[in-house]
Amino acid sequence: MDDSPHTPSSDRREFFKKASAIVLGGVSTAVPVAAGVQFLLDPLGRKAGAGESIRVTTLDALPVDGVPRQFSVVAGRSDVWNRYPASPVGAVYLRRVVENKIEALHAVCPHAGCFVDYVAGQSGFLCPCHNSRFALDGRISDAKSPSPRGMDTLEVEVRNGNEVWVKFQNFHAGHPEKVPVA
Amino acid sequence: MKRLLDWLDHRTGVKKLTHEVLYENVPGGARWRYVWGSTLTFAIFVQFITGVFLWMAYSPSSQTAWESVYYIQHQMTGGWLLRGIHHFTAHAMIILLALHLMQVLIDGAYKAPREVNFWTGLVLLVLVLALSLTGYLLPWDQKGFWATKVTTNIVGISPMIGPAMQKLIVGGADYGHHTLTRFFALHAGVLPGLIVAVVVGHIYLFRRHGLTPKQPLRRRDAAFWPDQVLKDTVACLGVLAAVLFLIVRPRLFSADAPLGAELGAPADGSEAYSAARPEWYFLFLFQFLKYFPGESEVWGAIVIPSLAMVGIFLMPFLGQWKLGHRFNIGSLCALLLGAGLLTYLAYAQDRADPSYQLAVRQADQNAERVVTLARARGIPPTGALELLRDDPLTQGPKLFAKNCASCHRFDGHDSRGEVPTETHEIRTGETLAGIASTNQMTVQALRDLNPRLGDKLVPGEKLAVHPPPTAADLKGFANRDWIAGLLDSDRIVSAHYFGGTKFKDGRMARYVTKDVARFTPAQKEQLKEVIVALSAEAGLKSQAEPDRRDGAVIEKGRQRMTNDEMRCTECHQFHKPDEDATGPDLTGYGSREWLVSFISDPAHTRYYGKRNDRMPAFAQNQRLTPHSIELIVDWLRGDWHESPKDTLK
């Protein structure tokens, strides 16, 4: 087995050996690295459990005269492997528009995320942080309001005649568009 | 490109370094026997990569360690693969270490001037074993928890400093959060750091002294690159392929077997786990310990293994002696063979041990169950153990076996497959047939239970017997079949129902054996309606569908119970208060509420009153907590969480 160096066939064999070593070494290294990278990217494939309907209250609890009332939204919360018992996750204003028609507004100001107050005397909402003013239906009522959009409306439905269910979602604050946090 | 390289080379000397790495001389050319060192370096590299990624999802505390590993294994993309690679590469390293050590010893690569390099190799061996040991605990499952407890207890018996060392390693008097944080710091920080430092030294010394070629040289010398590198990469790929095979292996035998590394049920310090074993590469030590009873344990656990280690450390000196080299090889082979034999014995003894097999089966069931529950419900903040502790399917049989099975049976056994045994002292004049018949056993069964029993009975000697049940068999309690058996004149006084109780002579037994026995065919049909109606009171999950379907029959049966035809309400109360009732209330018979109150106090006037036969009030004197009673009841009623897959089965 004595090959004299630098014949064309031995060059070819050398090249083949080098190429094989690089490819095989590369594969061996790539497998654990690829498994790790795939694992690392796991969060990208997960969506926040946004937009689940939550039973908030009963129809009877809403005044018939159309005055909005604040309700806390109670839901279970998940954090990776943990599921926590139901606890308040946010608040909504509910208002009877007509007999069975209800409007729901997210109680958080779309400007900077403060909780908005209902001001009975002015029949509208006022954000105590930067004085944004909103009408009963959530639209900006004062042109000087710093909020980039009106209060966020939420989907609401009455189930089984008396239960009020709200599809509760959070939206990014500070943008003119209403973009869900997902 | 070339200019850039030149610039870099001028600043760093990278060209010379690469040249040294790649063109090291391999005397006699590339050979397969030189690959082991490279495969070990590769394995360490794989462990670092996969370990760091696992680190990103692992959380070391006693309420999150198992939970985070569960999430890695069962929820995260490719988590089973990543964890599988890390786990089985650790196993592969043990084998590679043994091969590397053997090759070095056989080829004489440990002799002068390579002593120090040999020792650094031994230090690496110990460090890798320490990594395996610390890593075994991190998932915080039953297996790792109890096996590691044995190890730290062994530390505790070492002379003088033992107890203090144990406390330091465990991070306190008992296992808890700090055990995990300490083990994790060792596993992911201290030990890998040491490994890197020693590996650098090990490779430096190897390069300094060069390869020890196997004589005689078969070919001309060659450079490390590309011949030896190619052989090394092929070997590394082989290791990786073996690891990947081990990850998917369970699937080759069963379509729904879990992939990758095992994850047992979460660690439970309050529940002894008799299936605890170390990983296979420590089994020989585990087996070795069995031969050192009591005080002498320190010899088997510490002194002898340490002496063996010292012996290996001294091999470079022994090797200088004329027959030293052969002696060294012989000693190592003897050690490996001995370890192999002990490992075999450990496996063989476990295979022949039914109680170990039972413990493994139960451990597997718990492991599968907790994952089913975690998937369906998520894990409470107090940890996954709560899922098992609140699960009727897991706790019911255990509670039943402990608290109920001394009188009751469940399908003929104690609910876990074992029939309770008692010892019987042989009295003068007793015959085997007599003892068998009082215990309602066959003579053969009695002989099977006492294999050492001779032909002659010696008074005063003790026999194991299965005592007959002294209360009803509760499998399927209150379902249609169970009630049909109770109302069957042939069966009510059998051991399955009232046979072992004083009720076998009571009014109910009389009613069934006398009156029901003489029922006309028409009355028997009516009785069937009563059975359906009474069983519907229980609202059993398993009968939800038939109960819904048979609404009309149930209504008819209820009427028959209350009118004079069946005479149930002569003694029993049924949906109407009746102060004169003497038998148990049949309202809601077998329902959750009924059973919980019954077990809490069977002598309550609603149930047996003064007629109660020996059954204790379990809610009194803290015999059982209300929660435990509920668990037993839910289990008896077959009311536990089932995943959609379970119901398909």
PDB file of C-alpha atoms in Angstrom, chain A residues 1-5 13-43 45-46 78-85, chain B residues 23 42 45-46 49-50 53-54 56-57 59 63-64 67-68 70-72 75-79 81-82 85 219-220 225-227 229-230 233-234 236-237 240 244 375-381:
ATOM      1  CA  MET A   1       0.000   0.000   0.000  1.00  0.00           C
ATOM      2  CA  ASP A   2       2.623   2.467  -0.963  1.00  0.00           C
ATOM      3  CA  ASP A   3       1.205   5.241  -3.104  1.00  0.00           C
ATOM      4  CA  SER A   4       3.618   7.589  -4.710  1.00  0.00           C
ATOM      5  CA  PRO A   5       2.466  11.145  -4.164  1.00  0.00           C
ATOM      6  CA  ARG A  13      -8.482  10.427  -3.649  1.00  0.00           C
ATOM      7  CA  GLU A  14      -7.079  13.165  -1.425  1.00  0.00           C
ATOM      8  CA  PHE A  15      -9.756  15.565  -2.580  1.00  0.00           C
ATOM      9  CA  PHE A  16     -12.459  12.996  -1.964  1.00  0.00           C
ATOM     10  CA  LYS A  17     -11.156  12.346   1.554  1.00  0.00           C
ATOM     11  CA  LYS A  18     -11.047  16.043   2.373  1.00  0.00           C
ATOM     12  CA  ALA A  19     -14.514  16.672   0.989  1.00  0.00           C
ATOM     13  CA  SER A  20     -15.935  13.687   2.881  1.00  0.00           C
ATOM     14  CA  ALA A  21     -14.332  14.765   6.136  1.00  0.00           C
ATOM     15  CA  ILE A  22     -15.765  18.269   5.789  1.00  0.00           C
ATOM     16  CA  VAL A  23     -19.250  17.030   4.850  1.00  0.00           C
ATOM     17  CA  LEU A  24     -19.417  14.375   7.568  1.00  0.00           C
ATOM     18  CA  GLY A  25     -18.008  16.724  10.195  1.00  0.00           C
ATOM     19  CA  GLY A  26     -20.467  19.368   9.089  1.00  0.00           C
ATOM     20  CA  VAL A  27     -23.431  17.018   9.370  1.00  0.00           C
ATOM     21  CA  SER A  28     -22.399  15.798  12.817  1.00  0.00           C
ATOM     22  CA  THR A  29     -22.124  19.368  14.041  1.00  0.00           C
ATOM     23  CA  ALA A  30     -25.251  20.608  12.311  1.00  0.00           C
ATOM     24  CA  VAL A  31     -27.639  18.077  13.847  1.00  0.00           C
ATOM     25  CA  PRO A  32     -27.317  19.156  17.501  1.00  0.00           C
ATOM     26  CA  VAL A  33     -27.108  22.813  16.492  1.00  0.00           C
ATOM     27  CA  ALA A  34     -30.234  22.533  14.329  1.00  0.00           C
ATOM     28  CA  ALA A  35     -32.127  20.763  17.113  1.00  0.00           C
ATOM     29  CA  GLY A  36     -31.164  23.612  19.427  1.00  0.00           C
ATOM     30  CA  VAL A  37     -32.100  26.394  17.031  1.00  0.00           C
ATOM     31  CA  GLN A  38     -35.477  24.834  16.306  1.00  0.00           C
ATOM     32  CA  PHE A  39     -36.059  24.653  20.061  1.00  0.00           C
ATOM     33  CA  LEU A  40     -34.956  28.250  20.493  1.00  0.00           C
ATOM     34  CA  LEU A  41     -37.476  29.441  17.904  1.00  0.00           C
ATOM     35  CA  ASP A  42     -40.378  27.728  19.689  1.00  0.00           C
ATOM     36  CA  PRO A  43     -41.963  30.975  20.969  1.00  0.00           C
ATOM     37  CA  GLY A  45     -44.964  29.519  16.749  1.00  0.00           C
ATOM     38  CA  ARG A  46     -47.062  30.349  19.810  1.00  0.00           C
ATOM     39  CA  SER A  78     -51.508  30.788  31.608  1.00  0.00           C
ATOM     40  CA  ASP A  79     -47.759  31.148  31.832  1.00  0.00           C
ATOM     41  CA  VAL A  80     -45.879  28.515  29.866  1.00  0.00           C
ATOM     42  CA  TRP A  81     -46.660  25.350  31.861  1.00  0.00           C
ATOM     43  CA  ASN A  82     -48.643  26.995  34.655  1.00  0.00           C
ATOM     44  CA  ARG A  83     -52.328  27.714  34.636  1.00  0.00           C
ATOM     45  CA  TYR A  84     -53.403  30.115  37.334  1.00  0.00           C
ATOM     46  CA  PRO A  85     -56.846  30.164  38.922  1.00  0.00           C
TER      47      PRO A  85
ATOM     48  CA  TYR B  23      -0.653  18.448  10.016  1.00  0.00           C
ATOM     49  CA  PHE B  42     -17.287  15.715  19.811  1.00  0.00           C
ATOM     50  CA  PHE B  45     -19.214  19.691  22.135  1.00  0.00           C
ATOM     51  CA  VAL B  46     -22.706  18.212  21.615  1.00  0.00           C
ATOM     52  CA  ILE B  49     -24.554  22.977  22.563  1.00  0.00           C
ATOM     53  CA  THR B  50     -27.652  21.037  23.620  1.00  0.00           C
ATOM     54  CA  PHE B  53     -30.283  25.416  24.618  1.00  0.00           C
ATOM     55  CA  LEU B  54     -31.963  23.308  27.311  1.00  0.00           C
ATOM     56  CA  MET B  56     -33.023  28.439  28.076  1.00  0.00           C
ATOM     57  CA  ALA B  57     -36.142  26.535  29.116  1.00  0.00           C
ATOM     58  CA  SER B  59     -36.116  26.293  35.744  1.00  0.00           C
ATOM     59  CA  GLN B  63     -42.057  23.507  41.904  1.00  0.00           C
ATOM     60  CA  THR B  64     -40.748  24.241  38.437  1.00  0.00           C
ATOM     61  CA  GLU B  67     -42.709  21.249  35.153  1.00  0.00           C
ATOM     62  CA  SER B  68     -40.191  22.960  32.881  1.00  0.00           C
ATOM     63  CA  TYR B  70     -42.290  18.394  31.070  1.00  0.00           C
ATOM     64  CA  TYR B  71     -42.797  21.486  28.930  1.00  0.00           C
ATOM     65  CA  ILE B  72     -39.512  20.902  27.101  1.00  0.00           C
ATOM     66  CA  GLN B  75     -44.821  20.930  24.446  1.00  0.00           C
ATOM     67  CA  MET B  76     -41.858  22.694  22.861  1.00  0.00           C
ATOM     68  CA  THR B  77     -40.910  22.253  19.223  1.00  0.00           C
ATOM     69  CA  GLY B  78     -38.244  19.595  18.997  1.00  0.00           C
ATOM     70  CA  GLY B  79     -37.833  19.571  22.777  1.00  0.00           C
ATOM     71  CA  LEU B  81     -35.166  15.665  20.258  1.00  0.00           C
ATOM     72  CA  LEU B  82     -32.925  18.168  22.016  1.00  0.00           C
ATOM     73  CA  ILE B  85     -29.643  14.073  22.246  1.00  0.00           C
ATOM     74  CA  ARG B 219       2.171   2.122   6.785  1.00  0.00           C
ATOM     75  CA  ARG B 220       4.107   5.277   6.261  1.00  0.00           C
ATOM     76  CA  TRP B 225      -5.495  15.848   7.931  1.00  0.00           C
ATOM     77  CA  PRO B 226      -7.264  14.437   6.011  1.00  0.00           C
ATOM     78  CA  ASP B 227      -6.885  10.682   6.658  1.00  0.00           C
ATOM     79  CA  VAL B 229      -9.826  13.435  10.379  1.00  0.00           C
ATOM     80  CA  LEU B 230     -11.995  11.456   7.981  1.00  0.00           C
ATOM     81  CA  THR B 233     -15.677  12.268  11.525  1.00  0.00           C
ATOM     82  CA  VAL B 234     -17.053   8.892  10.472  1.00  0.00           C
ATOM     83  CA  CYS B 236     -18.485  10.924  15.354  1.00  0.00           C
ATOM     84  CA  LEU B 237     -21.294  10.470  12.878  1.00  0.00           C
ATOM     85  CA  LEU B 240     -24.610  10.620  16.589  1.00  0.00           C
ATOM     86  CA  LEU B 244     -30.599   9.299  17.315  1.00  0.00           C
ATOM     87  CA  ARG B 375     -51.888  18.616  29.042  1.00  0.00           C
ATOM     88  CA  ALA B 376     -55.584  18.845  29.828  1.00  0.00           C
ATOM     89  CA  ARG B 377     -55.533  21.252  32.745  1.00  0.00           C
ATOM     90  CA  GLY B 378     -52.205  23.003  32.819  1.00  0.00           C
ATOM     91  CA  ILE B 379     -50.119  22.820  35.969  1.00  0.00           C
ATOM     92  CA  PRO B 380     -51.174  24.693  39.106  1.00  0.00           C
ATOM     93  CA  PRO B 381     -48.627  27.171  40.519  1.00  0.00           C
TER      94      PRO B 381
END
